[in-house]
CSV table of C-alpha atoms in Angstrom, one decimal:
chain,number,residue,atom,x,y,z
Q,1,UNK,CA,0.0,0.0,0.0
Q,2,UNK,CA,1.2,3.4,-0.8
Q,3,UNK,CA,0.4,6.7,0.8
Q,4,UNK,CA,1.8,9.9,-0.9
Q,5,UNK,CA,1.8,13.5,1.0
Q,6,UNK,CA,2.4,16.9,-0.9
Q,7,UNK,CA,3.9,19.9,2.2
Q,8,UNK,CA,3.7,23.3,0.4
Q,9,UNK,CA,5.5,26.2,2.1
Q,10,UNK,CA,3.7,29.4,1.9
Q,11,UNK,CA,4.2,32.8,4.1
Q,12,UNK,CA,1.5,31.7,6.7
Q,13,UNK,CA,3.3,28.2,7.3
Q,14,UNK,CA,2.7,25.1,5.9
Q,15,UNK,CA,-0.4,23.2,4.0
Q,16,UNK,CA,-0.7,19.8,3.3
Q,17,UNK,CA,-2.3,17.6,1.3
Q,18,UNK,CA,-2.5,13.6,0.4
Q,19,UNK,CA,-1.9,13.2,-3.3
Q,20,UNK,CA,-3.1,10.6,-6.0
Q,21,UNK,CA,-0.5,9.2,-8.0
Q,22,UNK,CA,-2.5,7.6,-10.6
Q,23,UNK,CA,-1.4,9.9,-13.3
Q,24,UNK,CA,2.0,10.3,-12.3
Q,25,UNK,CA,4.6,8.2,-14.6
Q,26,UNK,CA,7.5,9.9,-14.7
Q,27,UNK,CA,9.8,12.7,-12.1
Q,28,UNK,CA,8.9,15.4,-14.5
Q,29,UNK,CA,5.5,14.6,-13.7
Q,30,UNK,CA,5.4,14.3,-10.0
Q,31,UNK,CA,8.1,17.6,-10.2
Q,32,UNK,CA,4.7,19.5,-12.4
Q,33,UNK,CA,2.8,17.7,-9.6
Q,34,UNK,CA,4.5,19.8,-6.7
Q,35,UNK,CA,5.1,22.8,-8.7
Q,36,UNK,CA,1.2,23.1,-9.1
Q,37,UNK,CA,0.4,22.7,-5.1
Q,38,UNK,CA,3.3,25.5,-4.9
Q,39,UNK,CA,2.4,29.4,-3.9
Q,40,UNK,CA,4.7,31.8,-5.5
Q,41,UNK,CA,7.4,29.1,-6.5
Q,42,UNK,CA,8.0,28.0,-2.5
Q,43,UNK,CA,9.4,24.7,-1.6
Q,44,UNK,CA,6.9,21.7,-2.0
Q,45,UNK,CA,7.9,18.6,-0.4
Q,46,UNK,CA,6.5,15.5,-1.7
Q,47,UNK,CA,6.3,12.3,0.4
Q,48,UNK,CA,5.5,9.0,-0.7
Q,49,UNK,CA,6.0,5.9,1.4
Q,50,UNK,CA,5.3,2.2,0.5
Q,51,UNK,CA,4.0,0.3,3.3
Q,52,UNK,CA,6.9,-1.2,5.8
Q,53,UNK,CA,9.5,-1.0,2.6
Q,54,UNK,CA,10.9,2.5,1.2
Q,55,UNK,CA,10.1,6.2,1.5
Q,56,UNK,CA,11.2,8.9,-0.7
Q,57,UNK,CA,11.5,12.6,-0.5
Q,58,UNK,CA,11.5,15.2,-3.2
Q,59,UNK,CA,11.8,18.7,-2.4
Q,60,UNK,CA,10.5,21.2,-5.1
Q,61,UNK,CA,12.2,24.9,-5.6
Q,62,UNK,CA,10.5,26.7,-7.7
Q,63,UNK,CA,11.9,26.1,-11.2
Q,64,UNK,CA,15.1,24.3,-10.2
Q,65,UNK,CA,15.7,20.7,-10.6
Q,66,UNK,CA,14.3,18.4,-8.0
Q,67,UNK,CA,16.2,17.0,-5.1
Q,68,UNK,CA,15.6,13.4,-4.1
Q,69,UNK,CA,16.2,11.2,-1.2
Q,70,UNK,CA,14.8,7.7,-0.9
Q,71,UNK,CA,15.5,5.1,2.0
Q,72,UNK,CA,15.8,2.1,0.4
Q,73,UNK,CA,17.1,1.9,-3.4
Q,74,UNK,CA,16.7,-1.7,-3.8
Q,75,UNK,CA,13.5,-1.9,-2.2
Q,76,UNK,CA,12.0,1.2,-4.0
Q,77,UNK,CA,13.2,-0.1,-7.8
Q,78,UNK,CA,10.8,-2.3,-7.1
Q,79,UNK,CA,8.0,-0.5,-7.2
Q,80,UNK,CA,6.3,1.8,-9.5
Q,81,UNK,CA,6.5,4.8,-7.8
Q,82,UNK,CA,9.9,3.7,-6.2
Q,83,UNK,CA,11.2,3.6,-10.2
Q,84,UNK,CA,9.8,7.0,-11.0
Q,85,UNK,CA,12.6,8.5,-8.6
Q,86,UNK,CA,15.1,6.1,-9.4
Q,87,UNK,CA,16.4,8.5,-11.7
Q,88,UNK,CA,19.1,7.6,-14.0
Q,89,UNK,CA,21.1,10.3,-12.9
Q,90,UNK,CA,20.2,9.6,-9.2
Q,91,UNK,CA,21.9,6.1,-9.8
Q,92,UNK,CA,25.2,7.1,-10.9
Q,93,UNK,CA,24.3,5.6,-14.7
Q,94,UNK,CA,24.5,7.6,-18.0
Q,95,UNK,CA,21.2,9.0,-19.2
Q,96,UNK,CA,19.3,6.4,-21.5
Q,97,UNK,CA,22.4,3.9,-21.4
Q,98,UNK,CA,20.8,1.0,-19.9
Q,99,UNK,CA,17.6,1.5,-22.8
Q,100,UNK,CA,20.5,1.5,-25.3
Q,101,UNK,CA,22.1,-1.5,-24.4
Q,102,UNK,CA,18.9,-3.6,-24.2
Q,103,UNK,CA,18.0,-2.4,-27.8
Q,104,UNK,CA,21.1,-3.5,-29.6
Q,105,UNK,CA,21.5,-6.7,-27.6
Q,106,UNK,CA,17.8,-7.3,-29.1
Q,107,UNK,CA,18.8,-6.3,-32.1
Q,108,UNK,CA,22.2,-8.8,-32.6
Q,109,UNK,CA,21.0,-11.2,-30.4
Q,110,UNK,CA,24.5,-11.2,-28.4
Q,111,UNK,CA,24.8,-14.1,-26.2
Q,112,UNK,CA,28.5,-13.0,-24.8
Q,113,UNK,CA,30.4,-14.6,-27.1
Q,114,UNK,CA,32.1,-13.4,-30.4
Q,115,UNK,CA,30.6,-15.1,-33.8
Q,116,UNK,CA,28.5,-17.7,-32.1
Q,117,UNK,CA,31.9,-19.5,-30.7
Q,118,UNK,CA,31.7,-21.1,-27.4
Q,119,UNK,CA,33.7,-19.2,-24.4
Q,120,UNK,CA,36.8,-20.0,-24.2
Q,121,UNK,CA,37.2,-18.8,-20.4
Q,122,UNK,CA,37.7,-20.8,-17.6
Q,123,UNK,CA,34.6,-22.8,-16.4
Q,124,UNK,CA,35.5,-22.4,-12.6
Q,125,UNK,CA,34.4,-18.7,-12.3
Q,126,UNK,CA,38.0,-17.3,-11.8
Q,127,UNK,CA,39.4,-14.6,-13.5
Q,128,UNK,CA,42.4,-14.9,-15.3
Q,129,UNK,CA,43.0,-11.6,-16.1
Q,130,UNK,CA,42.8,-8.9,-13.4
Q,131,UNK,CA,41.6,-6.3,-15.4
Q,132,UNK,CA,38.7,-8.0,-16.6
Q,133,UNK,CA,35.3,-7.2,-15.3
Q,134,UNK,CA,34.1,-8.9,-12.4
Q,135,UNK,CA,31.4,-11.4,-14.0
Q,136,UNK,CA,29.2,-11.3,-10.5
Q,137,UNK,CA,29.4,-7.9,-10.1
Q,138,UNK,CA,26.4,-6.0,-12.0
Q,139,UNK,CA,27.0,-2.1,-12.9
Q,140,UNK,CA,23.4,-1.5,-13.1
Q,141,UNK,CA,22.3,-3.6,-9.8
Q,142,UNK,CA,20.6,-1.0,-7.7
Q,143,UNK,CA,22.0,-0.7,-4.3
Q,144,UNK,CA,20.7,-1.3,-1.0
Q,145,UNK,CA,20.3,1.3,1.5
Q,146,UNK,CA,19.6,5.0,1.3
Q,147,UNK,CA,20.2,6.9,-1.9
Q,148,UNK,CA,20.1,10.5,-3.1
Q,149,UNK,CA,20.4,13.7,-1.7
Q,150,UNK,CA,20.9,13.1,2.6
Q,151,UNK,CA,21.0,17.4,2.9
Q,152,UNK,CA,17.9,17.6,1.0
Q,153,UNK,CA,15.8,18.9,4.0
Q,154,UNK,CA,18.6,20.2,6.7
Q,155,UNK,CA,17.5,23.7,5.9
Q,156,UNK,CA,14.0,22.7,7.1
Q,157,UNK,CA,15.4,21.5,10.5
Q,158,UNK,CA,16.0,17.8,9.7
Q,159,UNK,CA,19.1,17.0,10.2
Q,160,UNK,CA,21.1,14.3,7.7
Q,161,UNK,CA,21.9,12.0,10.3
Q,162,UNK,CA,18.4,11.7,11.8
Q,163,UNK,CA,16.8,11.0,7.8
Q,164,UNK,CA,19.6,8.5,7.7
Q,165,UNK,CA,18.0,6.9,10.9
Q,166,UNK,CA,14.5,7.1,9.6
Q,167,UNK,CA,12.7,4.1,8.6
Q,168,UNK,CA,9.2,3.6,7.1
Q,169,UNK,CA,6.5,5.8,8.5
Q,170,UNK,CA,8.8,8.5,8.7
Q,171,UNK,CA,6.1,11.7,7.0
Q,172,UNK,CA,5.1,12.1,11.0
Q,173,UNK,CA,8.8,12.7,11.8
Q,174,UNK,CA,10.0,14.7,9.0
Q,175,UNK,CA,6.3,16.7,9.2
Q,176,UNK,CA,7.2,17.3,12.8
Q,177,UNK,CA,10.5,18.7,11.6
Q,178,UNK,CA,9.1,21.0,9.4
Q,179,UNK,CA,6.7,22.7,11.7
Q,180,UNK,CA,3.8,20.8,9.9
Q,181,UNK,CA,2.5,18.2,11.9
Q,182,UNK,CA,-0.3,19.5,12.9
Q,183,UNK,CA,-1.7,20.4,9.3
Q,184,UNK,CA,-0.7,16.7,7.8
Q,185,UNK,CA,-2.7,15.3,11.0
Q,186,UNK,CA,-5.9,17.0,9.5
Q,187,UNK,CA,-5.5,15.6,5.9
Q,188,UNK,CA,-3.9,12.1,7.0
């Protein structure tokens, strides 16, 4: 189950809102999301939790580029609205590369070997050359543990050692944080 929270900063404090996601697919989305619930181009922060797995933060400036934080990569590429923030860029990968790859290896059909030959490498899993790619190690395995930007609400009094200690169910600390606890309680 998924629950999804929008704050919006405005002169007289904070207002919040629970969101549907249903028509959000992409970042750019959920970032025209929060930009919409914003009054004269404040911070919106937008929450969204899955159920005793992952939470993720994006904070909303205006017109600048959105700043994420999520608790648990792993867990959250495993979900739709975990993927949406699992940005490329977010993940250390080059834009588009991982689309790329899987399009020409449908294309030639590559199987890891040259010209349909069988490999000739060792059967054991060793490597016999040390500068050869680890063959268990996966450059575009997602990892485990907190991801993004840690800072991404210090200015808003949460520090980025206590987000770090956060687990699931963590809107009521971070609200409380931001002054805004009592107007989440009235929409949660």
């Amino acid at each position: 189950m998924y629950f999804a929270a929008l704050l919006a900063r405005t002169e007289d404090g904070w207002e919040a809102s629970d969101t549907e996601l249903d028509d959000v697919e992409t970042l750019s989305d959920l970032t025209d999301l929060a930009r919409e619930a914003s009054v004269d181009e404040d911070t919106v922060i937008v929450y969204i939790e899955q159920e005793g797995a992952w939470f993720g933060v994006v904070r909303v400036d205006g017109e600048e580029d959105p700043r994420i934080y999520v608790s648990d990569a792993s867990a959250a590429a495993r979900s739709s609205y975990g993927e949406i923030l699992l940005t490329d860029e977010l993940l250390g990968r080059e834009p588009g590369a991982e689309d790329e790859i899987a399009a020409l290896e449908e294309l030639v059909g590559l199987d890891g070997t040259e010209d349909g030959d069988p490999d000739e490498g060792p059967r054991d899993g060793t490597d016999t050359d040390a500068g050869e790619p680890d063959p268990d190690h996966d450059p575009d395995a997602v990892p485990a543990g907190p991801l993004g930007e840690v800072g991404v609400l210090t200015d808003l009094g949460l520090s980025e050692k206590v987000l770090l200690t956060l687990r699931t169910d963590a809107l009521v600390e971070i609200a409380d944080a931001l002054g805004a606890a009592e107007v989440l309680e009235a929409v949660r």
